PDB file of C-alpha atoms in Angstrom:
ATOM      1  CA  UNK I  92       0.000   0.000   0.000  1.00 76.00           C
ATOM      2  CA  UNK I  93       2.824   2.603   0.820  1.00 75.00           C
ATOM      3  CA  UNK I  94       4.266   1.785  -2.717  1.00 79.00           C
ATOM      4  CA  UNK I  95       1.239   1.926  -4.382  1.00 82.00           C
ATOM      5  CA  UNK I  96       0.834   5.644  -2.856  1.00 81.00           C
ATOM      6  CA  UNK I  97       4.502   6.736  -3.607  1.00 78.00           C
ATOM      7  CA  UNK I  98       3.287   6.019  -6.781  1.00 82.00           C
ATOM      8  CA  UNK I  99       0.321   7.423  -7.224  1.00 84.00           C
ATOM      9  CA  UNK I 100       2.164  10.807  -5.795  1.00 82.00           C
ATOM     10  CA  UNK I 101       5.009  10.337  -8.356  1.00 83.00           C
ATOM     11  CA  UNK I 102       2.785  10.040 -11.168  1.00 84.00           C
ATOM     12  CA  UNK I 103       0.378  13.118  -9.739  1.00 83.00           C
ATOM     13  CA  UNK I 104       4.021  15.430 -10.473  1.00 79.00           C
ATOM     14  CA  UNK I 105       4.056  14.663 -14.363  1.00 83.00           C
ATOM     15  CA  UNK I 106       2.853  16.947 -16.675  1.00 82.00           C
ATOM     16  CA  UNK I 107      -0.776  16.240 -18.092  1.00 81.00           C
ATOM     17  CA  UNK I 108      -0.488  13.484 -21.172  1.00 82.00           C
ATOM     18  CA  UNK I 109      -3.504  15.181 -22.846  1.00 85.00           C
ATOM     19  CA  UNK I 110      -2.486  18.682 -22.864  1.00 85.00           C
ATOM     20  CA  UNK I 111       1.166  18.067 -23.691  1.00 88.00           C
ATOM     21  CA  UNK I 112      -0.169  15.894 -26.555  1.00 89.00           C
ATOM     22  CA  UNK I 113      -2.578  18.733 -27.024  1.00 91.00           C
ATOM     23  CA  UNK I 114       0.166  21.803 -27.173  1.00 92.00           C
ATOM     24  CA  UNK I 115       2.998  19.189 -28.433  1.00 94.00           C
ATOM     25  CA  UNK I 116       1.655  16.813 -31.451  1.00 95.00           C
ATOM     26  CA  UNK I 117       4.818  15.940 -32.911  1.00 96.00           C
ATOM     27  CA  UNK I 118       6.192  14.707 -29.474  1.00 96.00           C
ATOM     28  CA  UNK I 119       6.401  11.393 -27.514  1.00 96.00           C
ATOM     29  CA  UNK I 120       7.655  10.531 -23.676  1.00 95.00           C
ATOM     30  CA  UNK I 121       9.022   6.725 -22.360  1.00 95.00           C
ATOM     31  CA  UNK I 122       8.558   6.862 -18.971  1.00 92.00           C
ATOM     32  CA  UNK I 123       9.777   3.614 -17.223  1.00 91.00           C
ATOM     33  CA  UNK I 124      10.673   2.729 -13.368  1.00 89.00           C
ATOM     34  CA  UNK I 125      13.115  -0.638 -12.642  1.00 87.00           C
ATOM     35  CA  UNK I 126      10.587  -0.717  -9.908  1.00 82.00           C
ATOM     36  CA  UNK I 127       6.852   0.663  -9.289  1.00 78.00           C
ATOM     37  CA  UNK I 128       8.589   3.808  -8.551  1.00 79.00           C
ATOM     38  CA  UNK I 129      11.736   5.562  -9.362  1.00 84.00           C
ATOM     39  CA  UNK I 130      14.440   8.443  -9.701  1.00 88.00           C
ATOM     40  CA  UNK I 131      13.570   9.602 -13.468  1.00 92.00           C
ATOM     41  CA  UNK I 132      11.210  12.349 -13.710  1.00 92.00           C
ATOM     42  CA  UNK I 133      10.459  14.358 -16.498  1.00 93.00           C
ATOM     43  CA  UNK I 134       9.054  18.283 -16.265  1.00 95.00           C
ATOM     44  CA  UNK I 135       7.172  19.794 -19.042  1.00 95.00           C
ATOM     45  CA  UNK I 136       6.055  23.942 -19.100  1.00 95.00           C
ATOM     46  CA  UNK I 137       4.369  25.913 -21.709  1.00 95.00           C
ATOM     47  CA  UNK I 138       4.548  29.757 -21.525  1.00 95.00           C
ATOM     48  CA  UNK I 139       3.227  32.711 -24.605  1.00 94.00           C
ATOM     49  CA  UNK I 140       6.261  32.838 -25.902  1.00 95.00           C
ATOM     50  CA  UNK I 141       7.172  29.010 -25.909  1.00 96.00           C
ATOM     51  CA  UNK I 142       8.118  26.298 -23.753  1.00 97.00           C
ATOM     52  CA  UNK I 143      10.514  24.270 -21.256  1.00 98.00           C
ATOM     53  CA  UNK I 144      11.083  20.710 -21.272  1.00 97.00           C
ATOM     54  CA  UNK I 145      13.426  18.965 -18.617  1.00 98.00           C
ATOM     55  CA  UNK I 146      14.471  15.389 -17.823  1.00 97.00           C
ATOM     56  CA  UNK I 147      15.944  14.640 -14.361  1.00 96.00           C
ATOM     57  CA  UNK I 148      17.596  11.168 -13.183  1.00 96.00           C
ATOM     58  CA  UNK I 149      18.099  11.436  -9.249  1.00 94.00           C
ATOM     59  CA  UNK I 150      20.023   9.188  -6.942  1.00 87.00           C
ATOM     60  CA  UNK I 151      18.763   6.113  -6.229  1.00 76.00           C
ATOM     61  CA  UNK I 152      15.563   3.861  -7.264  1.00 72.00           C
ATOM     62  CA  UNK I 153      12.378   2.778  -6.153  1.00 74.00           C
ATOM     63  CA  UNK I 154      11.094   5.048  -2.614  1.00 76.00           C
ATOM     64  CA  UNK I 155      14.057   6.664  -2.604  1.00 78.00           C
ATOM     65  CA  UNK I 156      14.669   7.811  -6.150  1.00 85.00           C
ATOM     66  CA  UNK I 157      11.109   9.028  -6.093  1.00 84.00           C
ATOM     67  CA  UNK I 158      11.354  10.940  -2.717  1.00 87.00           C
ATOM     68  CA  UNK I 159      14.359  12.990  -4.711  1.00 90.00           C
ATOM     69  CA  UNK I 160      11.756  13.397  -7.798  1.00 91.00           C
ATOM     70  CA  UNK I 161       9.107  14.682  -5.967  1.00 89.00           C
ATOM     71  CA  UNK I 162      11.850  17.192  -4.306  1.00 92.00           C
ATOM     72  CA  UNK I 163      13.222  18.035  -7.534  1.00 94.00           C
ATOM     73  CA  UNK I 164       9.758  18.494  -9.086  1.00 93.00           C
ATOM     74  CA  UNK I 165       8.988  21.199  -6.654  1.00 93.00           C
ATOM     75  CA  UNK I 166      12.361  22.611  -7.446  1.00 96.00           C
ATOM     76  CA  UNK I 167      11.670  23.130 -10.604  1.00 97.00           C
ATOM     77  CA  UNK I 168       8.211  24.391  -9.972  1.00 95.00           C
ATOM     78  CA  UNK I 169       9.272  27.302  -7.833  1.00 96.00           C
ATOM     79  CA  UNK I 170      12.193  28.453 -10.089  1.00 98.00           C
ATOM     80  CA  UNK I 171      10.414  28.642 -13.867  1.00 97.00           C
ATOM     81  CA  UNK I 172       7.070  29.386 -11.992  1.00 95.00           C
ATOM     82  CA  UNK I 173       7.081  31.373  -9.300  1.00 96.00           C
ATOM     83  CA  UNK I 174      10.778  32.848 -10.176  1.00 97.00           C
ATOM     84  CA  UNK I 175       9.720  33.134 -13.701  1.00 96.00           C
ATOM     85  CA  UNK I 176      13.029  31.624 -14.781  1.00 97.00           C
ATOM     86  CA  UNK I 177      13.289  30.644 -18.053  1.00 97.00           C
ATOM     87  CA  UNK I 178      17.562  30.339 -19.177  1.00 98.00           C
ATOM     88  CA  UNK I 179      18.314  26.556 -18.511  1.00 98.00           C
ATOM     89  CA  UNK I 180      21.919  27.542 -17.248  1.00 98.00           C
ATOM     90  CA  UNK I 181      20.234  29.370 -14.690  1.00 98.00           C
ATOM     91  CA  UNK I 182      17.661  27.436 -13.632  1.00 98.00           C
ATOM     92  CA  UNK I 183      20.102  24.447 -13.308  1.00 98.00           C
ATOM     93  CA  UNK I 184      22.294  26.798 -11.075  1.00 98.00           C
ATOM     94  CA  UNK I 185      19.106  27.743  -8.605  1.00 98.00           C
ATOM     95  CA  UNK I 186      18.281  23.891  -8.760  1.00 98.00           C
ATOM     96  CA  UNK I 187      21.698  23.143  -7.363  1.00 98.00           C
ATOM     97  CA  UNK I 188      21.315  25.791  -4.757  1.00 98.00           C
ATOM     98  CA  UNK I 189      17.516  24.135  -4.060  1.00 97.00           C
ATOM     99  CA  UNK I 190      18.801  20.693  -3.700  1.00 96.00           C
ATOM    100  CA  UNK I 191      21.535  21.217  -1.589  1.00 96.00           C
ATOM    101  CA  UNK I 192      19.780  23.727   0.840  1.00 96.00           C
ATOM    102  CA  UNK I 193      16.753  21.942   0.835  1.00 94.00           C
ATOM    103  CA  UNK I 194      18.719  18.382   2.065  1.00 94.00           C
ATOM    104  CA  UNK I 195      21.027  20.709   3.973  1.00 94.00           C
ATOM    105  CA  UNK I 196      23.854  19.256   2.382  1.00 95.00           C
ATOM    106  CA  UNK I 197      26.004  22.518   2.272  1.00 94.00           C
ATOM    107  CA  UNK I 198      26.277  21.436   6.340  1.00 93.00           C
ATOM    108  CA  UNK I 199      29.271  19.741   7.471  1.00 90.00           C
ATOM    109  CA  UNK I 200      26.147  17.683  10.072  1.00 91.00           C
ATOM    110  CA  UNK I 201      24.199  16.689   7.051  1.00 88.00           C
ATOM    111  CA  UNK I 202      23.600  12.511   6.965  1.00 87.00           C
ATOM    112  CA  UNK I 203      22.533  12.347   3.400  1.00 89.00           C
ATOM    113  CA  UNK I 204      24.863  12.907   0.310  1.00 94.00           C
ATOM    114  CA  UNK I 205      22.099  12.682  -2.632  1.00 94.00           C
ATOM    115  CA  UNK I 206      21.748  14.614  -6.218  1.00 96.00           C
ATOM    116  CA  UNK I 207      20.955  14.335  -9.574  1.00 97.00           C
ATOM    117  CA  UNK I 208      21.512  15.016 -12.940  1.00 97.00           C
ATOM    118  CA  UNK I 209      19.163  17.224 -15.581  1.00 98.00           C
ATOM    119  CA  UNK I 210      18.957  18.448 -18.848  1.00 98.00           C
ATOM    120  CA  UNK I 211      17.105  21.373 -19.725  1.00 98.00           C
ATOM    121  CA  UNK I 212      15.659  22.667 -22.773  1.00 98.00           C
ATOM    122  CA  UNK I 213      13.383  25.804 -23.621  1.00 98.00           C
ATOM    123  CA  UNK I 214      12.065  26.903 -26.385  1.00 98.00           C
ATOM    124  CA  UNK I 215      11.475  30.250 -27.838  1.00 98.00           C
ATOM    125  CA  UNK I 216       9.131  30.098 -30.411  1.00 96.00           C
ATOM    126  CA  UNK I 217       9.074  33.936 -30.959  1.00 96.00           C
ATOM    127  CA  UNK I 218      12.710  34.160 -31.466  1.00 97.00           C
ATOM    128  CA  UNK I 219      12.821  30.419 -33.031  1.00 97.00           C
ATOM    129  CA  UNK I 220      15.451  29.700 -30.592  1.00 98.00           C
ATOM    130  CA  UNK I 221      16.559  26.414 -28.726  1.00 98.00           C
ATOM    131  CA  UNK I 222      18.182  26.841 -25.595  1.00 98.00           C
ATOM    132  CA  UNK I 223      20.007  23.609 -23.939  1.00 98.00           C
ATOM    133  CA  UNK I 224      21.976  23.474 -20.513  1.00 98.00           C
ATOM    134  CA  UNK I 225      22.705  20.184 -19.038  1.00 98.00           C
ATOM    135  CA  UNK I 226      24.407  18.633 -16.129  1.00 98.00           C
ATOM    136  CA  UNK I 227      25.915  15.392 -17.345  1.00 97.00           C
ATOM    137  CA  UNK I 228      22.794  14.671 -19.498  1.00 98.00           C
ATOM    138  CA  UNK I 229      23.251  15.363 -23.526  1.00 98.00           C
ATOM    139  CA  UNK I 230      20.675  16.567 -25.753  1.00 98.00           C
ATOM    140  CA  UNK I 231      20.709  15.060 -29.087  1.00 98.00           C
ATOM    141  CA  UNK I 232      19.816  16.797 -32.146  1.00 98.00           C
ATOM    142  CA  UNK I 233      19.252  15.340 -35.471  1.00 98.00           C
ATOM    143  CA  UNK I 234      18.476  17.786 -38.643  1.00 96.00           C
ATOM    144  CA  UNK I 235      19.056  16.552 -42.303  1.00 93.00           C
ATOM    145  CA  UNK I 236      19.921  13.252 -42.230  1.00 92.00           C
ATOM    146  CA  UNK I 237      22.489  13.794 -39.420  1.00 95.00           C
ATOM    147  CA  UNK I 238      22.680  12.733 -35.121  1.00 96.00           C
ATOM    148  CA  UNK I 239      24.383  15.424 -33.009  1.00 97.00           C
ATOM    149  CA  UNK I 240      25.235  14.912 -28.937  1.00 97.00           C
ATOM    150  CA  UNK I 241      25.629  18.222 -27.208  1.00 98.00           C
ATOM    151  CA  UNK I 242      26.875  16.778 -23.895  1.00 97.00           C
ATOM    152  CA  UNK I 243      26.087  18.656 -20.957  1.00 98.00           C
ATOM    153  CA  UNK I 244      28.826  19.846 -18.285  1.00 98.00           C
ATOM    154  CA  UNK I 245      30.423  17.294 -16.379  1.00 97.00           C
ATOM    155  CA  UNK I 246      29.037  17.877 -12.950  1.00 97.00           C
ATOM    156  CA  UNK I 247      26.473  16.635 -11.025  1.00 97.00           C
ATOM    157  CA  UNK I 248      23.734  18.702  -8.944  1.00 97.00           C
ATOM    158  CA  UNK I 249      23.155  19.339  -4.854  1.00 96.00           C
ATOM    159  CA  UNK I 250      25.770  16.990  -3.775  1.00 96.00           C
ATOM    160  CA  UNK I 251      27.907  17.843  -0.910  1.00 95.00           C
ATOM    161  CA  UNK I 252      30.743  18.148  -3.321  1.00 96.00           C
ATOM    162  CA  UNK I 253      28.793  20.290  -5.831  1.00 97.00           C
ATOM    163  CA  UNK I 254      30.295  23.750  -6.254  1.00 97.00           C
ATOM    164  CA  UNK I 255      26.624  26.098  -5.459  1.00 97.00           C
ATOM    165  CA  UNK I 256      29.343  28.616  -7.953  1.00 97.00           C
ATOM    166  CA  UNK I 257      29.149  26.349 -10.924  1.00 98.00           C
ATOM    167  CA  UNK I 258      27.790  28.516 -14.089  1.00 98.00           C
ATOM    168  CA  UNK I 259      26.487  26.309 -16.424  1.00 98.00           C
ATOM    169  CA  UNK I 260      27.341  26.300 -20.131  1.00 98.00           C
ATOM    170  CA  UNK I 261      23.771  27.656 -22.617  1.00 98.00           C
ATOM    171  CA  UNK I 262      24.196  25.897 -26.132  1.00 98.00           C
ATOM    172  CA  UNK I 263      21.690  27.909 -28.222  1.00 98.00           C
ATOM    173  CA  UNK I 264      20.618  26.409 -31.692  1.00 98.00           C
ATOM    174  CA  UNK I 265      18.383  28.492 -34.072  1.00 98.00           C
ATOM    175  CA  UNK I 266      15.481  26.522 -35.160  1.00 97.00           C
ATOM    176  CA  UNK I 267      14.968  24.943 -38.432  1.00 96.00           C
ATOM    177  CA  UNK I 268      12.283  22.868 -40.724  1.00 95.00           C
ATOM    178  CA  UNK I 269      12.954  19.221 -39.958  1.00 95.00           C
ATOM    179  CA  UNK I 270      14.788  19.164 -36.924  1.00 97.00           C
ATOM    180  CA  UNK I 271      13.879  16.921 -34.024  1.00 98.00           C
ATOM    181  CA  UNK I 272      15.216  16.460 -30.708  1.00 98.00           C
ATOM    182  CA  UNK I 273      15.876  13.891 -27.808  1.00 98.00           C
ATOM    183  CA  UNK I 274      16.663  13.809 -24.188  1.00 98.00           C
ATOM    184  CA  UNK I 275      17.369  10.561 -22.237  1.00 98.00           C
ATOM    185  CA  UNK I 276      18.826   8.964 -19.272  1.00 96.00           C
ATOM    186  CA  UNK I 277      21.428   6.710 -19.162  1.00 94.00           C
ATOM    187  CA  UNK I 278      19.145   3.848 -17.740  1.00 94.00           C
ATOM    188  CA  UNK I 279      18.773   3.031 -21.841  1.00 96.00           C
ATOM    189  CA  UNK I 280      22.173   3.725 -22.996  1.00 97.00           C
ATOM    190  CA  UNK I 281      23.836   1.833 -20.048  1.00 96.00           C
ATOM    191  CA  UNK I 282      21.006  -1.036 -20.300  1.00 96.00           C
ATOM    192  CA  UNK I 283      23.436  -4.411 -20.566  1.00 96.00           C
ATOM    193  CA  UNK I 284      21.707  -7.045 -23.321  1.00 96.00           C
ATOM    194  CA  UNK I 285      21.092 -10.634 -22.668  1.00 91.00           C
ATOM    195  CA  UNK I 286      23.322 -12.455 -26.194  1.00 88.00           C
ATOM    196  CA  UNK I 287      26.417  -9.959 -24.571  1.00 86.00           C
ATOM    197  CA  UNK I 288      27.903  -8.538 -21.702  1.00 88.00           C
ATOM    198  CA  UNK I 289      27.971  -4.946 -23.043  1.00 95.00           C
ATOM    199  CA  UNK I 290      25.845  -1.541 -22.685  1.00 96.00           C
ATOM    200  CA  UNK I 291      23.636  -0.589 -25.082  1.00 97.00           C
ATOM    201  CA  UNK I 292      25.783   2.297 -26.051  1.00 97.00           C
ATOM    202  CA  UNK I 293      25.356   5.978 -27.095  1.00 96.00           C
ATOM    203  CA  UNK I 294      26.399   5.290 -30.693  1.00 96.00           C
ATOM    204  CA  UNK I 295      23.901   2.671 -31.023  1.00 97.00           C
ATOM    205  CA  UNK I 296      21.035   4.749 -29.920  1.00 97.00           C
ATOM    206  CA  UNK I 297      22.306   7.551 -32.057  1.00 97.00           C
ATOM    207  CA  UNK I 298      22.335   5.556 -35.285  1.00 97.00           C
ATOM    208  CA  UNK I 299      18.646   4.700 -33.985  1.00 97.00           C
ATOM    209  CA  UNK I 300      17.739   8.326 -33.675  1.00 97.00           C
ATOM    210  CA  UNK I 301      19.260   9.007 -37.553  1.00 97.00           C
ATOM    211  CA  UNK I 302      17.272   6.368 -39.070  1.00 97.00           C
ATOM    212  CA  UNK I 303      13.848   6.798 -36.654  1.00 97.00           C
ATOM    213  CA  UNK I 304      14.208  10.777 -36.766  1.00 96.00           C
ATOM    214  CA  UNK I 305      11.864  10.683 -40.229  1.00 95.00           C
ATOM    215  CA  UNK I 306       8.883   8.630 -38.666  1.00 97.00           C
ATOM    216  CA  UNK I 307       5.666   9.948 -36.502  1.00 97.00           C
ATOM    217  CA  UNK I 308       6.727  10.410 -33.069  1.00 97.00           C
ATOM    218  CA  UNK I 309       4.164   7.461 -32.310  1.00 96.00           C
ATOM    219  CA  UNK I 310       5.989   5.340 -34.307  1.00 98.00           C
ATOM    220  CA  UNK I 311       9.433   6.382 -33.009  1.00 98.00           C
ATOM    221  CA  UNK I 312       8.425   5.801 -29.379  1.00 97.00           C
ATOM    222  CA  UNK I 313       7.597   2.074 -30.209  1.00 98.00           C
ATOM    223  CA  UNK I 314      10.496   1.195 -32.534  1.00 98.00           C
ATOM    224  CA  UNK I 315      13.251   2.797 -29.664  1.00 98.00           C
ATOM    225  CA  UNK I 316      11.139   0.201 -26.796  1.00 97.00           C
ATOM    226  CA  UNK I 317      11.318  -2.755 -29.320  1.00 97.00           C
ATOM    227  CA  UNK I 318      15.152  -1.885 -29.649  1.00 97.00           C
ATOM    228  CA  UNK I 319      15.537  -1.974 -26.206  1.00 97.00           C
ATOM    229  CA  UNK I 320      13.552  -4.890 -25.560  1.00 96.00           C
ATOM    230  CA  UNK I 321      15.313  -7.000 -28.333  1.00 96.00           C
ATOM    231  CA  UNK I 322      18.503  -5.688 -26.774  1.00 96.00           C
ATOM    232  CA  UNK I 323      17.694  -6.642 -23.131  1.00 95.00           C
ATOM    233  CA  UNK I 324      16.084  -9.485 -23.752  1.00 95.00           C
ATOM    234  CA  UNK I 325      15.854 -11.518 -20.719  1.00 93.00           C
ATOM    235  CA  UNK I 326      18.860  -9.945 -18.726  1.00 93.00           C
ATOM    236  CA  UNK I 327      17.882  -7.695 -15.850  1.00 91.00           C
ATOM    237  CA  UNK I 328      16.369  -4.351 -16.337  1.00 91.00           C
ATOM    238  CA  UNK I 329      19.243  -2.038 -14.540  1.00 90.00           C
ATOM    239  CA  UNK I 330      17.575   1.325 -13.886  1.00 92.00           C
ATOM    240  CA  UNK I 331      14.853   3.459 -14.817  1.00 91.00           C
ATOM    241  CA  UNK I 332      14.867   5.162 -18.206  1.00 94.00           C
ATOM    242  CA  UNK I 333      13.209   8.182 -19.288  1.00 94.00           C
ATOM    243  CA  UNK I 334      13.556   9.200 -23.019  1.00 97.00           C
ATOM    244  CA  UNK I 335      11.525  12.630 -24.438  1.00 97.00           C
ATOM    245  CA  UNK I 336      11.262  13.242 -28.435  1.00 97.00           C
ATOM    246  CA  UNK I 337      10.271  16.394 -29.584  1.00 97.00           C
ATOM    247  CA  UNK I 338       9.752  18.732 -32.793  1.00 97.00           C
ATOM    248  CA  UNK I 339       8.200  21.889 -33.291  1.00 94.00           C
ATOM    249  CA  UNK I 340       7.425  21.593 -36.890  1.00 84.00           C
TER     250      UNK I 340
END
């Protein structure tokens, strides 16, 4: 029963199926625990002028992992909401600041030692702008035929060790006809398979992503799970994996 409600609370954070579907046709979102719960969440915002869309992988799985999404959710929440933040670099900063403050792990007395990593995306569709800042999560971008990884910095957020100084890198792309793009967490590219002991692999998925990029999101979303699937096969699912799609065509 106390699962079954973590759940039900974890799910409650996620943006609304129908009105992302709604706002953002050419889209599609994998959203899947190791467990009932877990420490993938996924944050979706639409504004006038555009929109942001965020994947987070916390520490841990199952009860914990979700505890740390339903504390990043609210992070997130307060700083494009009610801060009216919308530059990923800076909202990744303020998250770092939330996380750590909020655990009080900037205290040498603090008993936890827990974090995350995010990517972070917003669009302007009034200046036809895409705006990326990531903290060890990539954001892959594929436009005419081609599969591009814009990693993210190399540092992880509201750890002990995480520097509340950090100033994230902004990659900004202009927009053009065509282009489609993909967040993840490494819960699919780190996925061992069953025929051989070895990770699915970034340059796998990307040739995926070149060859998928052309077909409805609908029809992207199930090709990339029977990939995986075929892939895993019976072997042990290793963590949760979150994968978003998107295109504003």
């Amino acid at each position: 029963d106390s699962i079954e409600y973590a759940r039900r609370i974890q799910t409650s954070l996620l943006p609304n199926m129908a009105e992302l579907k709604q706002r953002l046709p050419n889209s599609f979102l994998i959203w899947v625990p190791r467990d009932v719960v877990g420490g993938d969440v996924y944050y979706v915002d639409f504004f006038e002028e555009g929109f942001i869309i965020s994947l987070i992988d916390c520490t841990g799985h199952g009860v914990p992992g979700a505890l740390m999404t339903m504390i990043a959710s609210s992070g997130m929440r307060r700083i494009i909401r009610d801060e009216n933040q919308r530059d990923p670099a800076e909202i990744l900063k303020r998250l770092n600041f939330f996380i750590k403050t909020s655990l009080q792990q900037d205290t040498t007395h603090a008993s936890s030692d827990d974090g995350l990593e995010a990517a972070v995306c917003y669009v302007n569709l009034k200046d036809q702008t895409l705006s990326f800042s990531g903290a060890r999560q990539p954001l892959v971008v594929v436009n005419n035929g081609r599969s591009e990884l814009i990693k993210g910095d190399r540092v992880s957020i509201g750890y002990k060790n995480s520097d509340l100084a950090h100033q994230f890198c902004r990659h900004v792309l202009p927009l053009e006809p065509g282009m489609r793009f993909y967040l993840y967490s490494d819960g699919f590219v780190d996925q061992i398979g069953e025929e051989k002991p070895v990770s699915f692999g970034k340059s796998r998925l990307l040739n995926l992503l070149t060859e998928y990029s052309e077909l409805p999101f609908k029809e992207q979303k199930s090709r990339l799970l029977e990939a995986f699937q075929a892939f895993k096969g019976e072997s042990e699912t290793r963590d949760d994996f979150t994968f978003v799609g998107f295109s504003v065509d």
